[in-house]
Coordinates of C-alpha atoms in Angstrom, one line a residue:
Chain V
M6 CA 106.9 146.5 101.4
K7 CA 106.4 142.7 102.1
I8 CA 103.0 141.2 101.1
A9 CA 102.0 137.7 102.2
V10 CA 99.7 135.8 100.1
M11 CA 98.0 132.7 101.3
S12 CA 95.2 130.4 99.8
C13 CA 93.1 127.3 100.3
I14 CA 92.8 127.1 104.1
H15 CA 90.0 124.6 103.9
G16 CA 88.9 124.7 107.5
N17 CA 92.4 123.9 108.8
Y18 CA 92.7 126.1 111.8
E19 CA 96.0 124.6 113.0
A20 CA 97.6 125.3 109.7
L21 CA 96.3 128.8 109.5
N22 CA 97.6 129.8 112.9
A23 CA 101.0 128.4 112.1
V24 CA 101.1 130.4 108.8
L25 CA 99.9 133.6 110.5
S26 CA 102.8 133.2 113.0
D27 CA 105.3 132.7 110.2
I28 CA 103.9 135.8 108.4
D29 CA 104.5 137.8 111.7
N30 CA 108.0 136.4 111.9
Q31 CA 108.7 137.5 108.3
N32 CA 107.5 141.0 109.1
A33 CA 105.0 141.2 106.3
D34 CA 103.2 144.5 106.0
K35 CA 100.1 143.3 104.3
V36 CA 98.3 139.9 104.0
Y37 CA 96.0 138.8 101.2
C38 CA 93.9 135.6 101.1
L39 CA 92.8 133.9 97.9
G40 CA 89.8 132.1 99.2
D41 CA 88.6 128.5 99.9
L42 CA 88.4 129.1 103.6
V43 CA 86.1 126.2 104.1
G44 CA 85.6 122.7 102.8
Y45 CA 87.1 119.3 103.9
G46 CA 88.6 120.6 107.1
P47 CA 87.1 120.4 110.6
H48 CA 87.2 124.1 111.6
P49 CA 85.4 126.2 108.9
N50 CA 83.9 128.7 111.4
A51 CA 87.0 129.3 113.3
V52 CA 89.0 129.8 110.2
V53 CA 86.5 132.4 108.8
E54 CA 86.3 134.1 112.2
M55 CA 90.1 134.5 112.3
I56 CA 90.2 136.0 108.8
R57 CA 87.4 138.3 109.7
A58 CA 89.0 139.3 113.0
L59 CA 92.3 140.1 111.4
D60 CA 90.4 142.0 108.5
I61 CA 92.5 140.1 105.9
P62 CA 91.4 141.1 102.4
T63 CA 90.1 137.8 100.9
C64 CA 88.6 136.8 97.5
Q65 CA 86.0 134.2 97.1
G66 CA 87.2 130.6 96.4
C67 CA 85.2 127.8 94.7
W68 CA 84.3 126.1 98.0
D69 CA 83.2 129.4 99.5
E70 CA 80.9 129.9 96.5
D71 CA 79.6 126.3 96.7
I72 CA 78.7 126.7 100.4
V73 CA 76.7 129.9 99.6
E74 CA 75.2 128.9 96.2
G75 CA 74.9 125.2 96.8
L76 CA 76.8 122.4 95.2
N77 CA 75.7 122.9 91.7
S78 CA 79.0 122.8 89.8
C79 CA 78.9 120.4 86.8
E80 CA 80.0 116.9 87.4
C81 CA 83.3 117.2 85.5
S82 CA 84.6 119.4 88.3
Y83 CA 85.5 116.0 89.9
P84 CA 88.2 113.7 88.5
S85 CA 86.4 110.5 89.7
V86 CA 83.1 109.3 91.2
L87 CA 85.0 108.6 94.3
A88 CA 86.2 112.2 94.6
E89 CA 82.8 113.4 93.9
K90 CA 81.3 111.3 96.7
R91 CA 84.0 112.4 99.0
G92 CA 83.5 116.0 98.0
K93 CA 79.8 115.9 98.5
L94 CA 80.4 114.4 102.0
A95 CA 82.7 117.3 102.8
H96 CA 80.2 119.8 101.4
E97 CA 77.2 118.4 103.4
W98 CA 79.2 118.3 106.6
T99 CA 80.4 121.9 106.1
N100 CA 76.9 123.0 105.1
Q101 CA 75.5 121.7 108.3
V102 CA 78.0 123.2 110.7
I103 CA 78.5 126.6 109.1
H104 CA 77.2 129.6 111.1
P105 CA 74.8 131.9 109.3
E106 CA 77.0 134.9 109.8
V107 CA 80.0 133.0 108.3
R108 CA 77.9 132.0 105.2
E109 CA 76.9 135.6 104.9
F110 CA 80.6 136.7 105.0
L111 CA 81.5 134.1 102.3
A112 CA 78.7 135.3 100.1
H113 CA 80.1 138.9 100.1
L114 CA 83.7 138.1 99.2
P115 CA 84.9 139.7 96.0
L116 CA 85.9 137.5 93.1
S117 CA 89.2 139.5 92.8
L118 CA 91.3 142.0 94.5
R119 CA 93.7 144.5 93.2
D120 CA 96.7 146.3 94.8
D121 CA 98.5 148.6 92.3
N122 CA 100.1 146.2 89.7
L123 CA 99.1 143.0 91.6
C124 CA 95.9 141.1 91.1
F125 CA 94.5 138.4 93.5
V126 CA 92.2 135.7 92.5
H127 CA 91.3 132.2 93.6
G128 CA 91.4 130.0 90.5
S129 CA 91.8 132.4 87.5
P130 CA 90.5 135.8 86.5
H131 CA 87.8 134.0 84.5
N132 CA 86.4 131.7 87.2
Q133 CA 87.1 130.4 90.7
H134 CA 87.0 126.9 89.4
E135 CA 89.5 127.2 86.6
Y136 CA 93.0 125.8 87.4
L137 CA 96.0 127.7 86.2
L138 CA 98.4 124.8 86.4
P139 CA 102.2 125.6 85.9
E140 CA 102.1 123.7 82.6
V141 CA 99.1 125.5 81.1
D142 CA 99.6 126.8 77.6
A143 CA 101.7 130.0 77.6
F144 CA 99.3 131.9 75.4
V145 CA 96.5 131.0 77.8
A146 CA 98.6 132.0 80.8
M147 CA 99.6 135.3 79.2
E148 CA 95.9 136.0 78.3
R149 CA 94.8 135.4 81.8
V150 CA 97.3 137.9 83.2
L151 CA 96.8 140.5 80.5
S152 CA 92.9 140.4 81.1
T153 CA 93.6 141.7 84.6
G154 CA 95.9 144.6 83.6
A155 CA 98.3 143.6 86.4
D156 CA 101.9 142.6 86.2
I157 CA 101.7 139.8 88.7
L158 CA 98.7 137.5 89.1
F159 CA 98.4 135.7 92.4
C160 CA 96.3 132.6 92.4
G161 CA 95.6 129.5 94.3
H162 CA 93.3 126.6 93.7
T163 CA 95.9 124.0 92.4
H164 CA 97.3 123.6 96.0
V165 CA 100.8 123.3 94.5
P166 CA 102.8 126.6 94.8
Y167 CA 104.9 127.9 91.8
V168 CA 106.2 131.0 90.2
R169 CA 105.9 131.3 86.5
S170 CA 107.6 134.1 84.6
L171 CA 106.1 134.9 81.1
D172 CA 109.2 136.8 79.9
A173 CA 109.5 135.7 76.3
G174 CA 106.1 136.8 75.1
Q175 CA 106.5 137.2 71.4
L176 CA 103.3 137.6 69.5
Q177 CA 103.3 137.4 65.7
I178 CA 100.3 138.3 63.7
R179 CA 99.7 138.4 59.8
V180 CA 97.4 141.1 58.6
K181 CA 95.6 140.6 55.3
S182 CA 94.3 143.8 53.8
T183 CA 91.3 144.0 51.4
D184 CA 93.7 144.6 48.5
K185 CA 95.2 141.2 49.3
S186 CA 98.5 142.5 50.6
E187 CA 99.9 141.0 53.6
S188 CA 102.0 142.3 56.4
D189 CA 103.6 140.6 59.4
M190 CA 103.7 142.3 62.7
S191 CA 105.4 141.3 65.9
F192 CA 104.9 142.3 69.5
S193 CA 106.8 141.8 72.6
A194 CA 104.6 141.3 75.7
P195 CA 106.0 142.8 78.8
L196 CA 107.2 140.6 81.7
K197 CA 104.2 139.1 83.5
R198 CA 104.2 136.7 86.3
I199 CA 101.8 134.1 87.7
V200 CA 102.4 133.3 91.4
N201 CA 100.5 130.3 92.9
A202 CA 100.4 130.5 96.7
G203 CA 99.9 126.7 97.2
S204 CA 97.7 125.8 100.0
V205 CA 97.7 126.5 103.7
G206 CA 95.4 123.7 104.9
E207 CA 95.1 121.1 102.1
P208 CA 98.7 120.8 100.6
R209 CA 99.3 118.6 97.6
H210 CA 103.1 118.7 97.3
G211 CA 103.7 115.4 99.1
R212 CA 104.3 116.8 102.6
P213 CA 101.7 118.0 105.1
N214 CA 103.4 121.4 105.6
A215 CA 101.4 124.5 104.8
T216 CA 102.6 126.8 102.0
Y217 CA 102.2 130.5 101.2
V218 CA 104.2 133.2 99.4
I219 CA 105.8 136.6 100.3
Y220 CA 106.3 139.2 97.6
N221 CA 108.8 142.0 98.3
T222 CA 107.6 145.0 96.3
E223 CA 111.0 146.8 96.6
T224 CA 113.3 144.0 95.7
D225 CA 110.7 142.3 93.4
Q226 CA 111.5 139.0 95.1
I227 CA 109.0 136.2 95.5
T228 CA 109.6 133.7 98.3
L229 CA 107.7 130.4 98.6
R230 CA 107.3 129.7 102.3
E231 CA 106.6 126.1 103.6
V232 CA 105.5 126.0 107.3
E233 CA 105.5 122.9 109.5
Y234 CA 102.6 122.7 111.9
D235 CA 100.9 120.0 114.1
Y236 CA 98.9 118.5 111.4
Q237 CA 98.1 115.5 113.6
K238 CA 95.8 117.8 115.6
T239 CA 93.9 118.6 112.4
C240 CA 93.8 114.9 111.6
A241 CA 92.4 114.1 115.0
A242 CA 89.8 116.8 114.7
I243 CA 88.8 115.5 111.3
I244 CA 88.0 112.1 112.9
E245 CA 86.4 113.5 116.0
N246 CA 84.1 115.6 113.9
G247 CA 82.8 112.7 111.9
L248 CA 84.5 113.6 108.7
P249 CA 85.8 110.6 106.6
P250 CA 89.0 109.3 108.2
I251 CA 90.6 109.1 104.8
F252 CA 90.7 112.9 104.8
A253 CA 93.1 112.6 107.8
W254 CA 95.2 110.0 106.1
R255 CA 95.5 112.0 102.9
L256 CA 96.3 115.3 104.8
A257 CA 99.1 113.6 106.7
R258 CA 100.7 112.7 103.4
G259 CA 100.3 116.0 101.6
L260 CA 98.0 114.3 99.2
E261 CA 95.0 116.7 99.3
F262 CA 91.7 115.6 100.5
A263 CA 90.6 114.6 97.0
E264 CA 92.2 114.7 93.7
R265 CA 91.9 117.8 91.6
A266 CA 89.9 117.9 88.2
D267 CA 91.7 116.4 85.2
D268 CA 90.9 119.3 82.9
P269 CA 93.2 122.1 83.9
T270 CA 91.2 124.8 82.1
H271 CA 87.8 123.5 83.0
V272 CA 85.4 126.3 83.6
C273 CA 82.3 125.1 85.5
E274 CA 79.1 125.4 83.4
R275 CA 76.4 126.6 85.8
Chain K
M28 CA 101.3 63.5 88.3
T29 CA 100.0 65.8 91.0
E30 CA 101.9 68.6 92.3
A31 CA 100.9 70.7 95.4
I32 CA 102.3 74.2 95.4
S33 CA 102.3 76.5 98.3
I34 CA 102.6 79.7 96.4
E35 CA 100.7 83.0 96.3
Q36 CA 101.8 84.1 92.9
S37 CA 101.5 81.8 90.0
V38 CA 104.7 80.4 88.6
V39 CA 103.4 81.2 85.2
D40 CA 104.6 84.8 85.8
K41 CA 108.2 83.6 85.7
L42 CA 108.1 81.5 82.5
D43 CA 108.1 82.6 78.9
T44 CA 105.0 82.3 76.9
A45 CA 106.0 79.3 74.8
T46 CA 106.9 77.2 77.8
V47 CA 103.8 78.2 79.5
D48 CA 101.8 77.0 76.4
I49 CA 103.5 73.7 76.4
V50 CA 103.0 73.1 80.1
A51 CA 99.5 74.4 80.0
E52 CA 98.5 72.0 77.2
S53 CA 98.5 69.1 79.6
A54 CA 98.0 70.7 82.9
I55 CA 95.1 71.2 85.2
Y56 CA 95.0 73.9 87.8
L57 CA 93.2 73.8 91.0
S58 CA 93.3 76.1 94.0
L59 CA 92.4 75.0 97.5
G60 CA 91.3 77.8 99.8
A61 CA 90.3 80.3 97.2
G62 CA 86.6 79.9 98.1
E63 CA 84.4 81.7 95.7
T64 CA 86.9 84.5 95.2
S65 CA 88.9 83.0 92.3
V66 CA 91.2 85.9 91.4
D67 CA 94.1 83.5 90.6
A68 CA 92.0 81.1 88.5
T69 CA 90.4 84.0 86.6
Y70 CA 93.7 85.5 86.0
L71 CA 95.2 82.2 84.8
A72 CA 92.2 81.3 82.7
A73 CA 92.5 84.7 80.8
E74 CA 96.2 84.7 80.4
V75 CA 96.8 81.0 79.7
P76 CA 93.7 79.8 77.9
R77 CA 95.2 76.4 77.2
L78 CA 95.3 75.6 81.0
T79 CA 92.4 73.7 82.3
M80 CA 90.8 75.2 85.4
L81 CA 89.3 72.7 87.8
P82 CA 86.6 74.1 90.2
V83 CA 86.9 72.5 93.7
T84 CA 83.3 71.3 93.3
Q85 CA 84.4 69.1 90.5
L86 CA 87.4 67.6 92.2
T87 CA 85.7 64.4 93.3
D88 CA 84.4 63.7 89.8
F89 CA 87.8 64.4 88.4
L90 CA 89.5 62.0 90.7
E91 CA 87.1 59.3 89.9
H92 CA 87.8 59.8 86.2
P93 CA 91.3 61.5 86.0
S94 CA 92.6 62.6 82.6
A95 CA 95.4 60.5 81.5
G96 CA 98.7 62.2 80.9
C97 CA 97.7 65.4 82.7
A98 CA 99.6 67.1 85.4
V99 CA 97.5 68.5 88.2
Y100 CA 98.7 71.7 89.9
L101 CA 97.1 72.1 93.3
E102 CA 97.8 75.5 94.8
L103 CA 97.3 75.8 98.6
G104 CA 96.6 79.1 100.1
F105 CA 98.6 80.2 103.0
Q106 CA 95.7 80.0 105.3
I107 CA 95.3 76.3 104.8
D108 CA 95.9 74.4 108.0
L109 CA 98.5 71.8 106.8
T110 CA 98.0 69.5 109.9
S111 CA 94.3 69.0 109.0
L112 CA 94.8 68.9 105.2
I113 CA 94.1 65.4 104.0
L114 CA 94.6 64.9 100.3
P115 CA 92.6 62.3 98.4
D116 CA 94.4 59.0 98.2
T117 CA 95.0 59.4 94.5
M118 CA 96.8 62.7 95.2
A119 CA 98.5 61.7 98.5
D120 CA 101.8 60.8 96.7
C121 CA 102.1 64.1 94.9
R122 CA 105.2 66.1 94.9
R123 CA 105.0 68.9 97.4
V124 CA 106.6 72.1 96.6
A125 CA 106.9 75.1 98.9
V126 CA 108.0 78.3 97.4
L127 CA 109.3 80.5 100.3
P128 CA 111.1 83.7 100.7
P129 CA 114.9 83.6 101.3
G130 CA 115.9 83.4 105.0
L131 CA 112.8 81.6 106.2
R132 CA 113.6 78.7 108.4
H133 CA 111.8 76.0 110.4
T134 CA 108.2 76.7 109.2
E135 CA 105.5 74.2 108.9
W136 CA 106.1 74.3 105.1
H137 CA 109.6 73.0 105.6
G138 CA 108.3 69.8 107.2
W139 CA 105.6 69.5 104.7
A140 CA 107.3 70.0 101.5
D141 CA 109.4 67.6 99.4
L142 CA 111.0 70.5 97.7
V143 CA 111.6 74.0 99.0
V144 CA 112.1 76.6 96.4
T145 CA 113.5 80.0 97.3
G146 CA 111.3 82.6 96.0
A147 CA 111.4 86.3 96.0
E148 CA 112.4 88.4 98.9
T149 CA 109.4 89.7 100.8
N150 CA 109.0 92.0 103.8
I151 CA 106.2 90.0 105.3
T152 CA 106.1 90.7 109.1
L153 CA 102.6 89.8 109.9
Q154 CA 101.9 88.6 113.4
Q155 CA 98.3 87.9 112.8
P156 CA 97.7 87.6 109.1
H157 CA 94.2 88.5 108.1
L158 CA 92.6 87.6 104.8
W159 CA 89.8 89.8 103.3
R160 CA 88.0 89.0 100.2
S161 CA 85.2 90.6 98.4
I162 CA 83.4 89.4 95.3
L163 CA 82.6 92.3 92.9
T164 CA 81.0 90.4 90.0
G165 CA 78.4 92.6 88.3
Q166 CA 80.0 95.7 89.4
V167 CA 81.6 98.2 87.0
L168 CA 84.2 100.5 88.5
D169 CA 85.2 104.0 87.5
A170 CA 88.9 103.6 86.6
A171 CA 90.1 106.9 88.1
S172 CA 88.4 106.0 91.5
L173 CA 89.8 102.5 91.3
N174 CA 93.3 104.0 90.9
T175 CA 92.8 106.2 93.9
F176 CA 91.4 103.4 96.0
W177 CA 94.4 101.1 95.0
Y178 CA 96.9 103.8 95.8
E179 CA 95.4 104.4 99.3
L180 CA 95.1 100.6 99.8
I181 CA 98.7 99.7 99.2
N182 CA 100.0 102.7 101.0
G183 CA 98.3 101.8 104.3
A184 CA 95.1 103.8 104.4
Y185 CA 93.0 100.7 105.2
G186 CA 95.5 98.8 107.3
N187 CA 98.9 97.0 106.9
V188 CA 98.5 95.4 103.5
Q189 CA 101.1 92.9 102.6
R190 CA 99.5 91.3 99.6
A191 CA 96.6 92.4 97.4
K192 CA 95.3 91.3 94.1
G193 CA 92.1 92.0 92.3
I194 CA 90.2 91.7 89.1
F195 CA 88.0 94.6 88.2
D196 CA 85.6 95.5 85.4
V197 CA 86.0 99.1 84.4
A198 CA 83.8 101.6 82.5
D199 CA 85.3 100.9 79.1
G200 CA 84.5 97.3 79.2
R201 CA 88.0 96.0 80.1
A202 CA 88.8 93.6 82.9
L203 CA 91.9 94.8 84.8
Y204 CA 94.2 92.7 87.0
F205 CA 95.8 94.6 89.9
D206 CA 98.7 93.1 91.8
F207 CA 100.7 94.2 94.8
A208 CA 103.3 92.5 97.1
K209 CA 104.9 94.6 99.8
G210 CA 108.6 95.0 99.3
L211 CA 108.5 93.7 95.8
T212 CA 108.1 95.5 92.5
E213 CA 105.9 98.5 92.2
S214 CA 102.2 97.7 92.0
G215 CA 100.5 98.0 88.7
Y216 CA 97.8 96.5 86.6
V217 CA 97.5 94.6 83.3
E218 CA 94.5 94.4 81.1
L219 CA 93.3 90.8 81.0
N220 CA 93.1 88.9 77.8
L221 CA 89.2 88.9 77.8
P222 CA 86.6 90.5 75.6
R223 CA 85.3 93.9 76.5
S224 CA 82.1 93.7 78.4
L225 CA 79.9 96.4 76.9
N226 CA 76.4 95.1 77.4
G227 CA 75.4 96.2 80.8
R228 CA 76.7 94.6 84.1
P229 CA 79.2 91.8 83.4
D230 CA 78.4 88.3 84.7
R231 CA 82.1 87.2 84.6
F232 CA 84.1 87.0 87.9
S233 CA 85.6 90.1 89.5
G234 CA 86.8 90.5 93.1
I235 CA 89.7 91.4 95.4
E236 CA 91.8 89.5 97.9
I237 CA 93.9 91.2 100.5
V238 CA 96.3 89.7 103.2
G239 CA 97.5 92.1 105.9
E240 CA 96.9 93.1 109.4
A241 CA 94.4 95.5 111.1
L242 CA 92.5 95.7 108.0
N243 CA 89.5 98.1 108.0
Q244 CA 87.1 95.9 106.1
E245 CA 84.1 98.1 106.4
T246 CA 85.9 101.2 105.0
M247 CA 87.5 99.2 102.2
A248 CA 84.1 97.8 101.2
Q249 CA 82.5 101.2 101.3
T250 CA 85.2 102.8 99.3
L251 CA 85.0 100.1 96.7
E252 CA 81.2 100.7 96.6
D253 CA 81.8 104.3 96.1
C254 CA 84.1 103.5 93.1
C255 CA 81.1 101.6 91.4
L256 CA 79.0 103.1 88.6
D257 CA 75.2 103.0 88.5
D258 CA 73.3 101.4 85.7
Q259 CA 72.8 104.8 83.9
A260 CA 76.5 105.6 83.9
I261 CA 77.4 102.1 82.8
A262 CA 75.0 102.3 79.9
Y263 CA 76.4 105.7 79.0
Y264 CA 80.1 104.7 79.0
H265 CA 79.4 101.5 77.2
Q266 CA 77.6 103.2 74.4
Q267 CA 80.4 105.7 74.1
I268 CA 83.0 102.8 73.7
K269 CA 80.7 101.1 71.3
D270 CA 80.5 104.3 69.2
L271 CA 84.2 104.7 69.3
L272 CA 84.8 101.1 68.3
E273 CA 82.4 101.3 65.4
T274 CA 84.1 104.4 64.0
G275 CA 87.5 102.9 64.6
D276 CA 88.6 105.8 66.7
E277 CA 89.5 103.7 69.6
A278 CA 93.3 103.6 70.0
E279 CA 94.1 100.0 71.0

């Protein structure tokens, strides 16, 4: 069975359409979405309506949460005051145009999804705002996967796709008994993987193309897909809708609308 | 001796420190066309403390009472109209040096200069050069935001930028000099040889100068404003740096 996993659409309807077409062409049997349907991009309602219409299982992203709960994440979610001001502009714009039923839909999205030995989250199993960057400490990475009980953890949020295999998980512990004797014990963690789906609508890999992944459960093969689309249409819509033109400039260069937070394991304190 | 130099980048960059010190000891620098945005003068004053900086407003007094044995380096901005430039009589016999990119022929500078020096290769292709300046004195910028702005600036987000330089006060009290010339080396910044400003808004000069085409001034100005910290944030960061410096934890 082929499972397509996509994330971080951010109101980019053109990119979503292109990815859905590519998923069709790849004959995927199931599709999962890891959230951040809205924010920064010009078509938040259309994106959510499409996801709803296709009944794609979706978990809640940090932007989806913010548009429901209000922008109350702590200030260190942003790497700079400029990013914070731009993020707030995007949030205010989205908050104004979002339809009530769309907000309601976002409010009821689950934080995680399970499918057999697969787990789907937006940021990490701990929090939608936490970044599981490819270079995050291996012990932390392993803990995040183990906490789900799954073998493969699918996540997004970083906007850069990657596959990380945790296949050399050796844990060594030293047990001190009350009689002061010590014993060393060693465990081998089973193979676990973290798969980041990248971003459909707000790439950060230096090209404007949308990214997602396909997992083949029979061959155990993971394929990162990069899909070209007419990003200029989205750029034009950004400007036409009164969003900051710099969003269009950054999107056209695969730079993401704003920089990600510096602290890769930052968990928002609400 | 008076020397008029038509350069954008100070020749000081090309010389070793000892030579610069010797030259600077008996040199006076004056820039015509810089207006109130004295990026070059501030940079030179910080990096070559022995060099005497002469404000344009003091030029008349200086000419009436010139310093004996001093060489005056008069820099002319590219936007100066050479046909209407009339130098004071005491400077009229100066040596006129034009530093021009290789391959440039038959410009007004060739007719004006006594000596044409071949400078660095540039990709300047401007049909209608546009100069934009902004004084930022008193503003303290968030360094991460400044880096984002500078990246966007030199990569065309606000128009076709050929040359950009700026001096910015950042939250940790340092003054940073940013420099970009299209087609030359990668843009970067250096920390100016100035004391940290850690007591509120600094009163020393900071600002930016940009030469390019189709520059979106309004957006540039707004983005720079968005990079600036408010009084509360400035006080917070300054106190943090003071505490670090007091405990000796600051890695210089």
